[in-house]
Short mmCIF file of C-alpha atoms in Angstrom, two decimals:
data_model
loop_
_atom_site.label_atom_id
_atom_site.label_comp_id
_atom_site.label_asym_id
_atom_site.label_seq_id
_atom_site.Cartn_x
_atom_site.Cartn_y
_atom_site.Cartn_z
CA MET P 187 9.11 -75.83 40.82
CA THR P 188 11.00 -78.45 39.07
CA LYS P 189 10.49 -81.61 39.32
CA THR P 190 14.62 -82.48 39.12
CA PRO P 191 17.63 -80.82 40.84
CA HIS P 192 18.87 -77.57 39.15
CA VAL P 193 21.67 -78.28 36.98
CA THR P 194 23.82 -74.89 37.66
CA ASP P 195 26.80 -76.85 38.56
CA ASP P 196 27.13 -79.04 35.55
CA LEU P 197 26.47 -76.83 33.03
CA GLU P 198 29.77 -75.81 32.14
CA LEU P 199 30.54 -79.38 31.17
CA TYR P 200 27.20 -79.44 29.31
CA ALA P 201 28.04 -76.57 27.05
CA LEU P 202 31.62 -78.03 26.30
CA ASP P 203 29.94 -81.52 25.96
CA ALA P 204 32.32 -83.17 28.52
CA LEU P 205 30.20 -85.23 30.26
CA PRO P 206 29.38 -88.72 29.65
CA ALA P 207 26.02 -89.74 27.37
CA ALA P 208 23.84 -90.16 30.44
CA GLU P 209 24.86 -87.66 32.44
CA ARG P 210 24.25 -85.29 29.48
CA GLU P 211 20.42 -87.27 29.38
CA ARG P 212 20.02 -86.06 33.18
CA VAL P 213 21.21 -82.09 32.69
CA SER P 214 19.17 -82.12 29.15
CA GLY P 215 15.60 -83.40 31.05
CA HIS P 216 16.40 -80.80 33.71
CA LEU P 217 16.78 -78.21 31.17
CA ALA P 218 13.25 -79.09 29.05
CA GLU P 219 11.22 -78.43 32.33
CA CYS P 220 13.73 -75.01 33.39
CA PRO P 221 13.58 -71.86 32.25
CA ALA P 222 16.57 -69.94 34.72
CA CYS P 223 18.73 -73.36 33.63
CA ARG P 224 18.37 -73.16 30.52
CA GLU P 225 19.05 -69.55 30.17
CA GLN P 226 22.07 -70.09 31.96
CA SER P 227 22.78 -72.97 29.39
CA ARG P 228 22.27 -71.30 26.07
CA VAL P 229 24.97 -67.84 27.56
CA LEU P 230 27.51 -70.88 28.29
CA GLU P 231 26.68 -72.71 24.80
CA GLU P 232 26.90 -69.16 22.95
CA VAL P 233 30.44 -69.15 24.31
CA ALA P 234 31.27 -72.62 23.51
CA ILE P 235 29.85 -72.43 20.04
CA ALA P 236 32.23 -69.59 19.45
CA LEU P 237 35.52 -71.85 19.48
CA PRO P 238 35.17 -73.70 15.86
CA SER P 239 36.21 -69.48 14.73
CA THR P 240 39.27 -70.65 15.97
CA LEU P 241 39.83 -73.45 13.58
CA PRO P 242 41.25 -72.77 9.79
CA LEU P 243 38.73 -73.88 6.98
CA ALA P 244 39.67 -76.91 5.44
CA ASP P 245 39.12 -77.58 1.79
CA VAL P 246 35.54 -79.50 1.93
CA PRO P 247 35.48 -82.84 -0.54
CA ALA P 248 32.78 -81.47 -3.22
CA ARG P 249 31.27 -85.40 -3.15
CA LEU P 250 30.36 -84.39 0.55
CA ARG P 251 27.63 -81.67 -1.08
CA ALA P 252 26.43 -84.07 -3.36
CA ARG P 253 25.93 -86.95 -0.27
CA VAL P 254 24.20 -84.41 1.68
CA LEU P 255 21.12 -83.28 -0.71
CA MET P 256 21.01 -86.74 -1.99
CA SER P 257 20.24 -88.19 1.36
CA ALA P 258 17.60 -85.17 2.04
CA ARG P 259 16.51 -85.79 -1.53
CA THR P 260 15.93 -89.72 -1.09
CA GLU P 261 13.91 -88.71 2.51
CA ARG P 262 11.51 -86.39 1.19
CA ALA P 263 10.74 -88.60 -1.47
CA PRO P 264 8.47 -91.54 -0.20
CA ALA P 265 10.02 -94.56 0.88
CA PRO P 266 9.17 -97.45 -0.93
CA ARG P 267 6.76 -100.31 0.61
CA ARG P 268 7.13 -103.49 2.24
CA GLU P 269 5.42 -105.83 -0.16
CA ASN P 270 2.48 -108.11 1.30
CA ALA P 271 -0.70 -109.20 0.10
CA TRP P 272 -2.36 -105.78 0.19
CA THR P 273 0.44 -103.76 -1.23
CA ALA P 274 1.29 -106.42 -3.89
CA TRP P 275 -2.13 -105.02 -5.85
CA LEU P 276 -0.90 -102.07 -5.53
CA ARG P 277 1.33 -102.24 -7.72
CA PRO P 278 0.55 -100.98 -11.39
CA ASP P 279 2.13 -97.11 -11.57
CA ARG P 280 -0.23 -94.09 -12.16
CA MET P 281 0.30 -94.75 -16.31
CA VAL P 282 -0.78 -98.23 -15.62
CA LEU P 283 -4.20 -97.30 -13.66
CA ALA P 284 -4.98 -94.17 -15.77
CA GLY P 285 -5.16 -96.83 -19.11
CA LEU P 286 -6.90 -99.12 -17.47
CA ALA P 287 -9.51 -96.89 -16.87
CA THR P 288 -9.20 -95.73 -20.17
CA LEU P 289 -9.45 -99.19 -21.82
CA VAL P 290 -12.34 -99.97 -19.33
CA LEU P 291 -14.34 -97.11 -20.74
CA ILE P 292 -13.48 -97.96 -24.67
CA LEU P 293 -14.41 -101.18 -24.04
CA GLY P 294 -17.89 -99.64 -23.15
CA THR P 295 -18.07 -102.79 -19.82
CA ALA P 296 -17.53 -99.74 -17.33
CA GLU P 297 -18.98 -100.54 -14.52
CA ALA P 298 -19.31 -98.14 -11.25
CA TYR P 299 -18.23 -100.93 -8.72
CA THR P 300 -14.80 -100.75 -11.29
CA LEU P 301 -14.45 -97.14 -11.37
CA ALA P 302 -14.78 -97.04 -7.70
CA GLN P 303 -12.73 -100.06 -6.99
CA LEU P 304 -9.89 -97.96 -9.27
CA ARG P 305 -10.20 -94.40 -7.34
CA ASN P 306 -10.32 -96.14 -3.85
CA THR P 307 -7.12 -97.83 -4.76
CA GLN P 308 -5.37 -94.24 -6.42
CA ALA P 309 -6.34 -93.11 -2.94
CA GLU P 310 -4.59 -95.85 -0.87
CA ARG P 311 -1.92 -95.35 -2.96
CA ASP P 312 -1.81 -91.86 -1.77
CA GLN P 313 -2.27 -92.39 1.14
CA TYR P 314 0.08 -95.36 1.91
CA ALA P 315 2.85 -93.19 -0.06
CA ASP P 316 1.73 -90.24 2.68
CA VAL P 317 2.16 -92.63 6.14
CA ALA P 318 5.77 -93.93 4.23
CA LEU P 319 7.20 -90.58 4.06
CA ARG P 320 6.27 -89.76 7.67
CA VAL P 321 7.65 -93.10 9.14
CA SER P 322 10.98 -92.59 7.19
CA HIS P 323 11.30 -89.80 9.42
CA GLY P 324 13.24 -90.49 12.94
CA GLY P 325 15.52 -93.23 11.49
CA GLN P 326 18.98 -93.91 10.19
CA SER P 327 20.83 -93.62 7.22
CA TRP P 328 24.46 -94.98 5.94
CA TYR P 329 25.82 -93.42 2.88
CA MET P 330 28.13 -95.50 0.67
CA ALA P 331 30.47 -93.91 -1.65
CA GLY P 332 31.79 -96.17 -4.76
CA ARG P 333 35.42 -96.83 -4.92
CA ASP P 334 37.83 -97.24 -7.41
CA GLN P 335 36.22 -97.94 -10.94
CA TRP P 336 32.81 -97.51 -9.53
CA ALA P 337 33.70 -93.99 -8.17
CA GLY P 338 30.48 -91.35 -9.43
CA SER P 339 28.03 -94.45 -8.18
CA GLY P 340 26.77 -94.26 -4.72
CA GLY P 341 24.15 -95.38 -2.40
CA THR P 342 22.06 -94.56 0.75
CA LEU P 343 20.59 -96.75 3.09
CA ILE P 344 17.64 -95.63 5.11
CA SER P 345 16.16 -97.60 8.18
CA PRO P 346 12.98 -95.93 9.09
CA GLY P 347 12.54 -94.95 12.57
CA LYS P 348 9.21 -97.39 12.64
CA PRO P 349 9.85 -100.92 13.82
CA ASP P 350 7.67 -102.76 11.13
CA ALA P 351 9.17 -100.67 8.11
CA ALA P 352 11.12 -102.03 5.45
CA ALA P 353 14.64 -100.59 5.33
CA PHE P 354 15.38 -100.12 1.84
CA ILE P 355 18.30 -98.53 -0.05
CA VAL P 356 18.66 -96.16 -2.70
CA PHE P 357 21.31 -96.25 -5.17
CA HIS P 358 22.50 -94.25 -7.79
CA ASP P 359 24.71 -94.19 -11.19
CA LEU P 360 25.79 -98.16 -10.67
CA ARG P 361 27.24 -99.01 -13.27
CA PRO P 362 26.08 -102.17 -15.66
CA VAL P 363 27.48 -105.53 -14.33
CA SER P 364 29.21 -108.68 -16.77
CA THR P 365 26.69 -111.37 -17.76
CA GLY P 366 25.55 -113.65 -14.92
CA ALA P 367 27.62 -111.10 -12.55
CA VAL P 368 25.28 -109.42 -9.50
CA TYR P 369 25.53 -106.88 -6.86
CA THR P 370 25.48 -108.55 -3.36
CA LEU P 371 24.08 -105.98 -0.57
CA TRP P 372 25.53 -107.32 2.55
CA LEU P 373 25.12 -105.91 6.18
CA VAL P 374 28.22 -105.67 8.45
CA ASP P 375 28.04 -106.17 12.28
CA ALA P 376 30.44 -104.74 14.89
CA ASP P 377 32.09 -108.38 14.87
CA GLY P 378 32.89 -108.06 11.33
CA HIS P 379 30.32 -110.45 9.78
CA TRP P 380 29.21 -110.41 6.87
CA VAL P 381 25.87 -111.11 6.04
CA ARG P 382 24.25 -111.42 2.71
CA SER P 383 20.97 -109.33 2.09
CA ALA P 384 20.26 -108.92 -1.53
CA ASN P 385 21.50 -109.56 -5.24
CA PHE P 386 20.18 -107.48 -7.50
CA THR P 387 21.27 -106.51 -11.25
CA PRO P 388 21.29 -102.66 -12.22
CA ASN P 389 18.48 -101.45 -14.00
CA GLY P 390 19.80 -98.70 -16.23
CA ASP P 391 17.86 -96.24 -13.71
CA GLU P 392 20.05 -92.90 -12.75
CA ALA P 393 18.49 -94.07 -9.34
CA GLN P 394 17.38 -97.69 -8.10
CA THR P 395 15.33 -98.72 -5.00
CA ILE P 396 16.03 -101.38 -3.18
CA VAL P 397 13.92 -103.01 -0.65
CA LEU P 398 15.61 -105.56 2.33
CA ASP P 399 14.07 -108.25 3.46
CA ALA P 400 15.16 -107.96 7.17
CA PRO P 401 15.91 -105.22 9.34
CA VAL P 402 19.32 -103.57 9.70
CA THR P 403 18.80 -104.08 13.42
CA GLY P 404 22.18 -105.28 15.02
CA PHE P 405 24.65 -104.36 12.31
CA THR P 406 26.98 -101.24 12.07
CA GLN P 407 27.83 -101.08 7.94
CA CYS P 408 26.42 -101.84 4.58
CA ALA P 409 28.39 -102.75 1.66
CA LEU P 410 27.78 -103.66 -1.69
CA THR P 411 30.20 -106.08 -4.15
CA VAL P 412 30.17 -107.93 -7.36
CA GLU P 413 29.24 -111.54 -7.23
CA LEU P 414 29.36 -114.23 -9.45
CA GLN P 415 27.27 -116.63 -6.96
CA ARG P 416 23.85 -115.62 -5.63
CA GLU P 417 24.56 -117.34 -2.00
CA GLY P 418 27.99 -118.30 -0.41
CA LYS P 419 30.69 -116.12 1.33
CA ARG P 420 31.55 -112.86 -0.33
CA ALA P 421 34.29 -113.44 -2.94
CA GLY P 422 34.29 -110.61 -5.51
CA PRO P 423 35.65 -107.05 -5.40
CA LEU P 424 34.21 -103.95 -3.17
CA VAL P 425 31.97 -101.68 -4.97
CA MET P 426 30.93 -98.80 -1.82
CA GLN P 427 30.72 -99.21 1.68
CA SER P 428 29.63 -97.28 4.45
CA ARG P 429 31.38 -95.93 7.41
CA ILE P 430 30.87 -97.27 10.92
CA ALA P 431 27.20 -96.03 12.06
CA PRO P 432 27.16 -93.63 14.85
CA SER P 433 24.60 -93.38 17.67
CA ASN P 434 21.71 -91.58 16.88
CA MET O 271 28.54 -64.56 16.60
CA ARG O 272 28.55 -63.02 13.47
CA ASP O 273 25.65 -60.49 12.78
CA GLN O 274 23.12 -62.96 11.26
CA ALA O 275 20.70 -60.15 10.52
CA ALA O 276 23.22 -59.47 7.87
CA LEU O 277 23.08 -62.47 5.79
CA THR O 278 20.76 -63.13 3.18
CA PRO O 279 18.32 -64.83 3.11
CA PRO O 280 18.63 -64.58 6.76
CA ASP O 281 19.32 -68.30 8.68
CA ASP O 282 16.04 -68.22 10.38
CA THR O 283 14.45 -67.74 6.79
CA LEU O 284 16.19 -71.23 5.65
CA ILE O 285 15.65 -72.81 8.68
CA ALA O 286 11.76 -72.12 8.18
CA ALA O 287 11.96 -73.45 4.65
CA LEU O 288 13.67 -76.34 5.83
CA ALA O 289 11.05 -77.86 7.53
CA GLY O 290 9.17 -76.89 4.62
CA ARG O 291 11.43 -79.93 2.86
CA ASP O 292 13.45 -77.09 0.56
CA LEU O 293 16.34 -78.32 -0.99
CA THR O 294 17.49 -75.27 -1.48
CA ALA O 295 17.22 -73.95 1.65
CA LEU O 296 19.43 -76.77 2.95
CA ALA O 297 22.08 -76.30 -0.11
CA THR O 298 22.28 -72.42 1.23
CA LEU O 299 23.20 -73.29 5.23
CA TYR O 300 25.43 -76.14 3.64
CA ASP O 301 27.23 -73.24 1.60
CA ARG O 302 27.03 -71.03 4.56
CA TYR O 303 28.16 -73.40 7.41
CA GLY O 304 29.49 -76.73 5.59
CA ARG O 305 33.30 -75.39 5.50
CA ILE O 306 33.27 -74.77 9.64
CA ALA O 307 31.39 -78.00 10.32
CA TYR O 308 33.80 -79.87 8.58
CA ALA O 309 36.64 -77.79 10.09
CA LEU O 310 34.74 -78.71 13.61
CA ALA O 311 34.66 -82.63 12.47
CA TYR O 312 37.84 -83.18 11.25
CA ARG O 313 39.66 -81.22 14.13
CA ILE O 314 37.68 -83.73 16.53
CA LEU O 315 38.14 -86.75 14.50
CA GLY O 316 41.22 -86.08 13.03
CA GLU O 317 39.90 -87.78 9.84
CA GLY O 318 38.40 -87.04 6.82
CA GLU O 319 36.17 -89.07 6.32
CA ALA O 320 35.04 -89.84 9.40
CA ALA O 321 34.82 -85.78 9.43
CA GLU O 322 32.27 -86.21 5.80
CA ASP O 323 30.10 -88.60 8.00
CA VAL O 324 29.58 -86.61 10.42
CA VAL O 325 28.92 -83.36 8.71
CA HIS O 326 26.76 -85.32 6.44
CA ASP O 327 24.72 -86.62 9.56
CA GLY O 328 24.48 -83.06 11.31
CA PHE O 329 23.16 -81.73 7.61
CA ILE O 330 20.45 -84.15 7.74
CA SER O 331 19.15 -83.76 11.37
CA ALA O 332 18.63 -80.46 10.50
CA TRP O 333 16.87 -81.34 7.57
CA ARG O 334 15.02 -83.98 9.74
CA GLY O 335 14.35 -81.47 12.70
CA ALA O 336 14.28 -78.35 11.17
CA ALA O 337 11.05 -77.66 12.95
CA SER O 338 12.52 -78.35 15.95
CA TYR O 339 14.64 -75.39 16.04
CA ARG O 340 13.56 -72.64 18.62
CA SER O 341 15.71 -69.34 17.70
CA GLU O 342 15.51 -68.06 21.53
CA ARG O 343 17.59 -70.97 22.31
CA GLY O 344 20.67 -70.35 20.09
CA ASN O 345 21.21 -69.24 16.49
CA VAL O 346 21.35 -71.21 13.50
CA ARG O 347 24.93 -71.64 13.40
CA GLY O 348 25.16 -72.15 16.82
CA TRP O 349 22.81 -75.16 16.67
CA LEU O 350 23.99 -76.98 13.61
CA LEU O 351 27.20 -76.33 14.54
CA SER O 352 26.23 -77.71 18.60
CA ILE O 353 25.17 -80.89 16.42
CA VAL O 354 27.90 -81.87 14.42
CA HIS O 355 30.20 -81.55 17.62
CA HIS O 356 28.22 -83.79 19.77
CA ARG O 357 28.21 -86.23 17.25
CA ALA O 358 31.49 -86.20 16.08
CA VAL O 359 32.73 -86.54 19.93
CA ASP O 360 29.94 -89.29 19.88
CA VAL O 361 32.11 -91.37 17.36
CA LEU O 362 35.28 -89.84 18.94
CA ARG O 363 34.25 -91.87 22.32
CA ARG O 364 33.55 -95.19 20.35
CA LYS O 365 36.87 -95.14 19.18
CA THR O 366 40.15 -94.86 21.05
CA THR O 367 43.24 -94.73 18.62
CA PHE O 368 42.96 -91.25 18.02
CA ARG O 369 42.78 -88.06 20.70
CA PRO O 370 43.93 -85.42 19.52
CA ALA O 371 46.19 -82.80 21.25
CA PRO O 372 45.25 -78.78 21.99
CA LEU O 373 45.31 -76.82 19.56
CA GLU O 374 48.58 -76.24 17.55
CA VAL O 375 46.74 -77.39 14.06
CA ALA O 376 44.98 -73.87 15.09
CA GLU O 377 48.13 -71.92 14.24
CA GLN O 378 47.68 -72.78 10.20
CA ARG O 379 46.03 -69.23 9.22
CA PRO O 380 42.58 -68.80 8.19
CA ALA O 381 40.96 -69.18 4.70
CA ASP O 382 41.79 -65.90 2.84
CA ASP O 383 38.90 -65.94 0.52
CA ASP O 384 38.51 -62.08 -0.71
CA THR O 385 34.98 -62.18 0.33
CA ALA O 386 32.88 -59.43 2.90
CA GLU O 387 31.82 -63.08 4.41
CA GLU O 388 35.45 -64.15 4.27
CA ALA O 389 36.85 -61.12 6.41
CA ALA O 390 34.12 -60.75 9.10
CA ARG O 391 35.46 -64.72 9.62
CA ASN O 392 38.55 -64.25 10.03
CA VAL O 393 38.24 -60.77 12.41
CA GLU O 394 36.17 -63.40 14.13
CA HIS O 395 38.86 -65.99 14.11
CA ALA O 396 41.19 -63.50 15.61
CA THR O 397 39.58 -62.33 18.05
CA VAL O 398 38.37 -65.88 19.55
CA ARG O 399 41.71 -67.02 19.37
CA ALA O 400 43.16 -63.83 20.95
CA ALA O 401 40.32 -64.54 23.72
CA LEU O 402 41.54 -68.00 24.11
CA GLU O 403 45.10 -67.62 24.23
CA ALA O 404 44.77 -64.89 27.08
CA LEU O 405 43.54 -67.34 29.43
CA PRO O 406 45.51 -68.85 31.85
CA PRO O 407 47.26 -71.91 30.40
CA ALA O 408 45.40 -74.36 32.42
CA GLN O 409 42.18 -73.10 31.82
CA ARG O 410 42.50 -72.65 28.47
CA ARG O 411 44.14 -76.71 27.76
CA THR O 412 41.07 -77.63 30.03
CA ILE O 413 38.28 -76.28 27.65
CA GLU O 414 40.76 -77.59 24.62
CA LEU O 415 40.92 -81.19 25.79
CA ALA O 416 37.45 -80.85 26.56
CA TYR O 417 35.77 -78.79 23.56
CA PHE O 418 38.55 -80.58 20.71
CA GLY O 419 39.16 -83.45 22.69
CA GLY O 420 36.05 -85.51 23.55
CA TYR O 421 37.08 -86.07 27.08
CA THR O 422 35.02 -85.91 29.82
CA HIS O 423 35.42 -84.10 33.23
CA VAL O 424 36.45 -87.56 34.77
CA GLU O 425 38.74 -88.04 32.22
CA LEU O 426 40.10 -84.56 32.49
CA ALA O 427 40.46 -84.95 35.87
CA GLU O 428 42.99 -87.93 35.50
CA ILE O 429 44.52 -86.60 32.60
CA MET O 430 45.50 -83.32 34.26
CA GLY O 431 46.08 -84.82 37.94
CA VAL O 432 43.75 -82.45 39.35
CA PRO O 433 40.24 -82.88 41.51
CA LEU O 434 36.59 -83.40 39.67
CA GLY O 435 35.93 -79.49 40.93
CA THR O 436 38.78 -78.06 40.06
CA VAL O 437 38.44 -78.97 36.44
CA LYS O 438 34.62 -77.31 36.42
CA GLY O 439 36.17 -74.69 37.92
CA ARG O 440 38.46 -74.28 35.32
CA MET O 441 35.89 -74.88 32.35
CA ARG O 442 33.75 -71.96 34.35
CA ILE O 443 35.99 -69.25 34.75
CA GLY O 444 37.37 -69.92 31.91
CA LEU O 445 34.17 -69.75 29.84
CA GLN O 446 33.46 -66.54 31.90
CA LYS O 447 36.21 -64.87 30.78
CA LEU O 448 35.62 -66.23 27.08
CA ARG O 449 32.46 -64.17 26.80
CA ARG O 450 33.51 -61.02 28.62
CA ALA O 451 36.23 -60.53 25.91
CA LEU O 452 33.55 -61.23 23.01
CA ASP O 453 31.46 -59.35 24.45
CA ARG O 454 34.03 -56.42 24.50
CA GLU O 455 35.15 -57.55 20.86
CA LEU O 456 32.44 -58.82 18.81
CA GLY O 457 29.73 -56.51 21.03
CA THR O 458 27.59 -59.27 21.32
CA GLU O 459 25.59 -59.70 24.50
CA HIS O 460 25.39 -61.97 26.86
CA ASN O 461 24.03 -62.63 30.08
CA ARG O 462 25.83 -63.26 33.69
CA VAL O 463 25.96 -65.86 35.04
CA GLU O 464 26.07 -65.82 38.53
CA GLY O 465 27.13 -67.93 41.25
CA THR O 466 31.43 -67.99 40.41
CA GLU O 467 34.46 -69.16 42.52
CA SER O 468 37.86 -67.85 41.57
CA LEU O 469 39.94 -70.95 40.58
CA ARG O 470 43.41 -70.22 38.88
#
């Protein structure tokens, strides 16, 4: 006994993706609870999914493979945290913490309280990293590929699924900018309004992470330019820009 | 439709590794299905950059959702292509400037790489294409416009000037004929869908 009516008459439409979103949701909901309809749907979907076999295989741009793997690698890494009073004092990395602990021991002033504090700090950092990794799932990501003289560089914006988690971008292979110039990250809404989100200079590393102060909700694209001013409207050349984000 | 067991490592093994966040498994899956996923997205969207975005999102969605894959619901190839197809149609419906015509583009010859996998693919290509071409034109066009054109059944009824029931009927009969043809030619086993009606 199912809670919703059988959807037998809609299964062909469902298999071919010919239903509007709302009706597709209705059918999906029923399939989740009805083994009989689900089995019929599976058979039809198996036929529908043979249709791509009729297509000629085009050459796929090589950058797409790198882009997929880069995004996956980024998601696998712990998401950076939003800085606040609690996380700010966790900022020193493992090496610094280890160095501090060693220094305390060398100076002979180690107190049990201090060492416990350091261990707690490390545990909290690990715990936070684990939480950050999990909250990044279910979010969305936008990729930007460098254009023109910036070809080869790129960036992936990750907006974690959890509402209060900060969005961040991992750039790779950013070129240096001239003295006084900065990279400016823009968020673009569906009406084409560009909103300045962050200014930064490249740190010279292969990968550089920028945490956004504001959520990306309401925006459909992001872009990176080189600017001489840290405020005001966009004036500099476009370095990279994402495509319009599809719905999830 | 291809014999999935012949692939090494098997797709199911790769999906299990994907759920364990194994990037090598993702790379292997991409190498295996990236081209057909891109061909599908490109066929629907008609534009390379948008197709890249859709394939990227599709594989990342698979990366995120590998743990939710259930083999009893279909094979990995079908699962991946379904994700890509659904996203491509979603993107297409958000823009109204491009709607691909039926399948003339598929008249191009398939890839001719000299590998066993490509040979199997070419057989599959010819078989599915022959089965599709054997359908009455109205059924074939309805299926192509829905699957590759991203049209809803309501839009199809308007475009083709027929009642909604006729659109559904053409899809149903067309898919059943395709299934029988593929069963016969590729040796796959599908369960029979009951409750058919005759519509030409």
